[in-house]
Tab-separated table of C-alpha atoms in Angstrom:
chain	number	residue	atom	x	y	z
W	1	MET	CA	36.790	33.895	-18.858
W	2	LEU	CA	37.647	37.366	-17.266
W	3	PHE	CA	35.124	39.437	-16.013
W	4	SER	CA	37.031	42.266	-14.121
W	5	ASP	CA	35.355	45.371	-12.081
W	6	PRO	CA	36.406	48.388	-13.907
W	7	ALA	CA	38.798	50.069	-12.174
W	8	PRO	CA	37.638	52.956	-9.297
W	9	GLY	CA	35.696	55.304	-10.635
W	10	ASN	CA	32.747	54.184	-13.205
W	11	ARG	CA	33.277	57.770	-15.342
W	12	LEU	CA	34.409	56.486	-19.022
W	13	GLN	CA	37.041	57.935	-20.102
W	14	ALA	CA	37.978	60.189	-24.015
W	15	GLY	CA	38.944	56.919	-26.347
W	16	THR	CA	38.087	54.381	-24.352
W	17	LEU	CA	34.605	53.736	-26.119
W	18	ALA	CA	36.451	52.888	-29.588
W	19	ALA	CA	39.652	51.162	-27.981
W	20	ASP	CA	36.841	48.792	-26.572
W	21	ALA	CA	35.082	47.895	-29.549
W	22	THR	CA	37.731	47.245	-31.730
W	23	ALA	CA	39.440	44.801	-28.064
W	24	LEU	CA	35.817	42.688	-28.710
W	25	PRO	CA	36.360	39.002	-28.851
W	26	ALA	CA	35.886	38.440	-32.352
W	27	PRO	CA	32.378	36.573	-33.006
W	28	TRP	CA	30.904	39.674	-31.055
W	29	HIS	CA	33.503	42.059	-33.085
W	30	GLY	CA	32.271	40.487	-36.186
W	31	ALA	CA	28.522	41.124	-35.421
W	32	LEU	CA	29.796	44.853	-36.103
W	33	GLN	CA	31.009	44.354	-38.993
W	34	GLU	CA	27.275	44.450	-41.040
W	35	PRO	CA	26.875	47.536	-42.298
W	36	ARG	CA	24.097	49.527	-40.587
W	37	ALA	CA	25.382	48.299	-36.640
W	38	ALA	CA	29.017	50.041	-38.191
W	39	ARG	CA	27.664	52.984	-39.350
W	40	ALA	CA	25.901	52.964	-35.322
W	41	LEU	CA	28.624	52.322	-33.555
W	42	GLN	CA	30.831	55.427	-35.670
W	43	THR	CA	27.303	57.398	-34.823
W	44	ILE	CA	27.316	56.731	-31.345
W	45	THR	CA	30.912	57.003	-30.638
W	46	ASP	CA	31.054	60.262	-32.163
W	47	PHE	CA	28.251	61.277	-29.843
W	48	VAL	CA	29.817	60.430	-27.138
W	49	GLU	CA	33.481	61.675	-27.297
W	50	ALA	CA	31.891	65.547	-28.486
W	51	ARG	CA	29.864	64.840	-25.064
W	52	LEU	CA	32.809	64.191	-23.089
W	53	ALA	CA	34.890	66.943	-24.706
W	54	GLU	CA	32.252	69.148	-23.899
W	55	ASN	CA	32.864	67.737	-20.061
W	56	ALA	CA	29.863	65.926	-19.432
W	57	THR	CA	30.059	62.486	-17.099
W	58	VAL	CA	29.357	59.693	-18.945
W	59	TYR	CA	28.611	56.371	-17.519
W	60	PRO	CA	30.384	53.456	-17.319
W	61	ALA	CA	33.892	52.880	-17.112
W	62	ARG	CA	33.616	50.228	-19.750
W	63	PRO	CA	30.561	50.391	-21.809
W	64	PHE	CA	30.850	46.581	-23.485
W	65	ARG	CA	31.703	45.116	-20.257
W	66	ALA	CA	29.024	42.594	-20.634
W	67	LEU	CA	30.657	40.872	-24.015
W	68	GLN	CA	33.862	41.329	-22.600
W	69	GLY	CA	34.288	37.759	-21.312
W	70	LEU	CA	31.667	35.625	-22.985
W	71	LEU	CA	31.394	34.076	-26.188
W	72	PRO	CA	28.123	34.384	-28.173
W	73	ALA	CA	28.203	30.349	-28.304
W	74	GLU	CA	28.772	30.458	-24.634
W	75	VAL	CA	25.620	32.252	-23.531
W	76	ARG	CA	22.693	30.311	-21.492
W	77	VAL	CA	20.609	33.326	-20.556
W	78	VAL	CA	19.733	36.413	-21.953
W	79	ILE	CA	18.370	39.564	-19.793
W	80	LEU	CA	18.109	42.463	-21.194
W	81	GLY	CA	18.166	46.042	-19.506
W	82	GLN	CA	17.289	49.340	-21.084
W	83	ASP	CA	20.135	51.971	-19.804
W	84	PRO	CA	22.950	52.148	-17.568
W	85	TYR	CA	22.332	53.774	-13.946
W	86	HIS	CA	22.899	57.273	-13.399
W	87	GLY	CA	24.596	58.199	-10.668
W	88	PRO	CA	27.978	58.004	-9.648
W	89	GLY	CA	29.635	54.407	-8.929
W	90	GLN	CA	26.477	52.810	-10.060
W	91	ALA	CA	26.555	51.317	-13.414
W	92	GLN	CA	29.171	48.085	-14.358
W	93	GLY	CA	28.402	47.624	-17.807
W	94	LEU	CA	25.992	44.590	-16.804
W	95	SER	CA	22.310	45.229	-16.699
W	96	PHE	CA	20.580	45.951	-13.209
W	97	SER	CA	24.077	45.179	-11.898
W	98	VAL	CA	25.830	47.641	-8.508
W	99	PRO	CA	28.561	47.516	-6.637
W	100	ASP	CA	28.221	45.797	-3.661
W	101	ASP	CA	28.678	48.717	-1.187
W	102	CYS	CA	26.199	50.588	-3.494
W	103	PRO	CA	22.755	51.291	-2.157
W	104	THR	CA	20.540	48.592	-3.845
W	105	PRO	CA	18.050	50.410	-6.554
W	106	ARG	CA	14.490	49.789	-6.843
W	107	SER	CA	14.613	47.072	-8.962
W	108	LEU	CA	17.280	45.095	-8.305
W	109	ARG	CA	15.481	44.953	-5.009
W	110	ASN	CA	12.643	43.648	-6.240
W	111	ILE	CA	14.956	41.100	-8.552
W	112	GLN	CA	16.256	40.431	-4.901
W	113	LYS	CA	12.955	39.150	-3.545
W	114	GLU	CA	11.425	37.343	-6.342
W	115	ILE	CA	14.863	35.113	-5.938
W	116	ALA	CA	14.602	35.149	-2.793
W	117	ARG	CA	10.950	33.976	-3.248
W	118	ASP	CA	11.708	31.844	-6.381
W	119	THR	CA	14.782	30.014	-5.463
W	120	PRO	CA	15.429	30.242	-1.640
W	121	GLY	CA	18.572	28.508	-1.998
W	122	ALA	CA	20.217	31.395	-3.549
W	123	ARG	CA	22.301	34.052	-0.768
W	124	ILE	CA	21.710	37.124	-1.707
W	125	ALA	CA	24.758	38.925	-0.147
W	126	GLY	CA	25.031	41.641	-2.335
W	127	ASN	CA	24.505	43.514	-5.638
W	128	ASP	CA	26.729	42.763	-7.706
W	129	LEU	CA	25.577	40.449	-10.428
W	130	THR	CA	29.406	39.265	-11.633
W	131	PRO	CA	28.189	35.706	-10.782
W	132	TRP	CA	26.001	35.167	-13.215
W	133	THR	CA	28.118	36.662	-15.614
W	134	GLU	CA	30.931	33.587	-14.920
W	135	GLN	CA	27.740	31.290	-15.259
W	136	GLY	CA	26.731	32.732	-19.215
W	137	VAL	CA	24.187	34.925	-18.175
W	138	LEU	CA	24.458	37.872	-20.938
W	139	LEU	CA	23.199	41.326	-18.869
W	140	LEU	CA	22.511	43.516	-21.945
W	141	ASN	CA	21.438	46.657	-21.733
W	142	ALA	CA	19.679	48.530	-25.102
W	143	SER	CA	21.904	51.502	-24.754
W	144	LEU	CA	25.468	51.308	-22.949
W	145	THR	CA	26.395	54.597	-21.717
W	146	VAL	CA	24.595	57.523	-19.972
W	147	GLU	CA	25.105	60.734	-18.904
W	148	ASP	CA	25.230	61.370	-14.662
W	149	GLY	CA	21.729	61.944	-13.366
W	150	GLN	CA	19.829	61.975	-17.064
W	151	ALA	CA	18.177	58.518	-17.267
W	152	GLY	CA	18.241	57.946	-21.189
W	153	ALA	CA	20.931	60.317	-22.133
W	154	HIS	CA	22.019	58.671	-24.830
W	155	ALA	CA	18.905	56.684	-26.043
W	156	LYS	CA	17.925	57.000	-29.465
W	157	ARG	CA	21.946	57.681	-30.554
W	158	GLY	CA	22.428	54.751	-31.820
W	159	TRP	CA	22.916	52.028	-29.107
W	160	GLU	CA	20.227	50.516	-29.747
W	161	THR	CA	20.961	49.341	-33.361
W	162	VAL	CA	24.334	48.286	-31.982
W	163	THR	CA	22.915	46.072	-29.206
W	164	ASP	CA	20.375	44.743	-31.742
W	165	ALA	CA	22.972	42.995	-33.378
W	166	PHE	CA	24.620	42.021	-30.340
W	167	ILE	CA	21.147	40.402	-29.562
W	168	SER	CA	20.695	38.659	-32.620
W	169	ALA	CA	24.277	36.999	-32.717
W	170	VAL	CA	23.454	35.116	-29.750
W	171	ALA	CA	19.628	34.409	-30.924
W	172	ALA	CA	21.657	32.677	-34.438
W	173	GLU	CA	23.990	30.882	-31.608
W	174	PRO	CA	21.874	26.898	-32.394
W	175	HIS	CA	22.097	25.693	-28.386
W	176	PRO	CA	19.343	25.935	-26.711
W	177	LYS	CA	19.121	29.080	-24.520
W	178	VAL	CA	16.592	31.734	-21.993
W	179	PHE	CA	15.552	35.281	-23.206
W	180	MET	CA	14.323	36.785	-20.300
W	181	LEU	CA	12.094	40.024	-21.592
W	182	TRP	CA	10.573	42.029	-18.848
W	183	GLY	CA	9.050	45.128	-19.837
W	184	GLY	CA	7.731	46.341	-22.983
W	185	HIS	CA	10.621	47.416	-23.943
W	186	ALA	CA	12.864	44.579	-23.681
W	187	GLN	CA	9.886	42.558	-25.041
W	188	ALA	CA	9.857	44.459	-27.954
W	189	LYS	CA	13.560	42.778	-29.204
W	190	GLU	CA	11.358	39.045	-29.703
W	191	GLY	CA	11.053	39.885	-33.227
W	192	LEU	CA	15.333	38.893	-33.055
W	193	LEU	CA	14.592	35.896	-31.949
W	194	PRO	CA	14.008	32.978	-34.355
W	195	ALA	CA	10.273	32.512	-34.912
W	196	ASP	CA	10.779	28.849	-34.499
W	197	GLY	CA	14.157	28.410	-32.769
W	198	PRO	CA	15.120	26.168	-29.703
W	199	HIS	CA	15.006	29.137	-26.874
W	200	LEU	CA	12.763	29.861	-24.517
W	201	VAL	CA	11.501	32.930	-24.062
W	202	LEU	CA	10.124	34.177	-20.342
W	203	LYS	CA	8.138	37.414	-20.839
W	204	SER	CA	6.696	39.426	-18.074
W	205	ASN	CA	6.496	43.599	-16.729
W	206	HIS	CA	9.795	45.005	-15.239
W	207	PRO	CA	11.193	45.030	-12.100
W	208	SER	CA	10.471	48.881	-11.627
W	209	PRO	CA	7.861	48.948	-8.307
W	210	LEU	CA	5.664	51.267	-11.355
W	211	SER	CA	5.662	48.002	-12.655
W	212	ALA	CA	6.389	44.865	-10.628
W	213	SER	CA	3.345	44.060	-9.115
W	214	ARG	CA	0.893	44.830	-11.591
W	215	PRO	CA	-1.002	43.043	-14.261
W	216	PRO	CA	-0.864	41.409	-17.374
W	217	VAL	CA	2.219	39.456	-15.649
W	218	PRO	CA	3.853	40.685	-12.740
W	219	PHE	CA	7.442	40.632	-12.172
W	220	LEU	CA	7.236	39.624	-8.519
W	221	GLY	CA	5.960	35.959	-8.665
W	222	CYS	CA	6.781	35.693	-12.087
W	223	GLY	CA	8.799	32.534	-11.561
W	224	HIS	CA	11.313	32.855	-14.672
W	225	PHE	CA	14.779	32.251	-12.331
W	226	SER	CA	13.300	28.460	-11.851
W	227	GLN	CA	11.629	28.629	-15.144
W	228	ALA	CA	15.370	29.169	-16.707
W	229	ASN	CA	17.134	26.223	-14.436
W	230	ALA	CA	14.519	23.435	-15.136
W	231	TRP	CA	14.357	24.192	-18.693
W	232	LEU	CA	18.212	24.332	-18.952
W	233	GLN	CA	18.328	21.331	-16.818
W	234	ALA	CA	16.063	19.411	-18.821
W	235	ARG	CA	18.262	20.047	-21.846
W	236	GLY	CA	21.027	18.683	-20.263
W	237	GLN	CA	22.486	22.239	-19.268
W	238	ALA	CA	23.802	23.069	-15.461
W	239	ALA	CA	21.322	25.203	-13.591
W	240	ILE	CA	22.729	28.818	-12.960
W	241	ASP	CA	23.342	29.839	-9.201
W	242	TRP	CA	21.077	32.845	-9.333
W	243	SER	CA	22.909	33.895	-5.846
W	244	MET	CA	24.657	37.437	-5.940
W	245	GLY	CA	26.937	39.223	-4.144
W	246	LEU	CA	31.137	39.093	-4.221
W	247	GLU	CA	31.313	39.947	-0.635
W	248	ASP	CA	30.119	36.490	0.458
W	249	ARG	CA	31.558	34.162	-2.254
W	250	PRO	CA	32.205	30.011	-1.408
W	251	ALA	CA	35.931	29.859	-1.405
């Protein structure tokens, strides 16, 4: 599986969005053939291209990166985010992930804290979550583009319908997988999952400092990473190595 990092600079270039959507692996591309998803993709593509023509700075360079090397049948864990990071050099097309040389966003810092507490053997060597994707972890945001300094700038423009189609495609695959739903926005997607399906759904507050330690289910202390591994292993699958960062990977 190929999970190459975007080229230097994480700004989206004109024409990239439509080209990358067309080049998606067949199972993902198939999810976009459903009429509602197809219309939504055209709507958001037209909007993004118009904003680029107006010299808006849009991130990331590869909005579909989470899907480009991982087929629905290969997904073992799904972690849903809301919006790409909106600062220069941050967004990589993977929810919650930033390059190792970026300052650690606050939500990611709380994820690191929980991993260190919950799975002490994991190495926290950086901020890049690419190693997770290589093990079948889908890191998908609800909106796949954003504008510089404007959180939520492309929300409710069509992306949610597109990414719902991707989530539904994953949920329809029969092999068991784990859905980690952090916060109300992610938990609203539970309705896309089969009611009596084979999947494990883990829910907590969002890892944002505003909610990570608060009831009803604090993210800090939720134990989702060890729970996911125990559940996968009980079904004959390998555990996920929740180590993060590319600089200190074993040879």
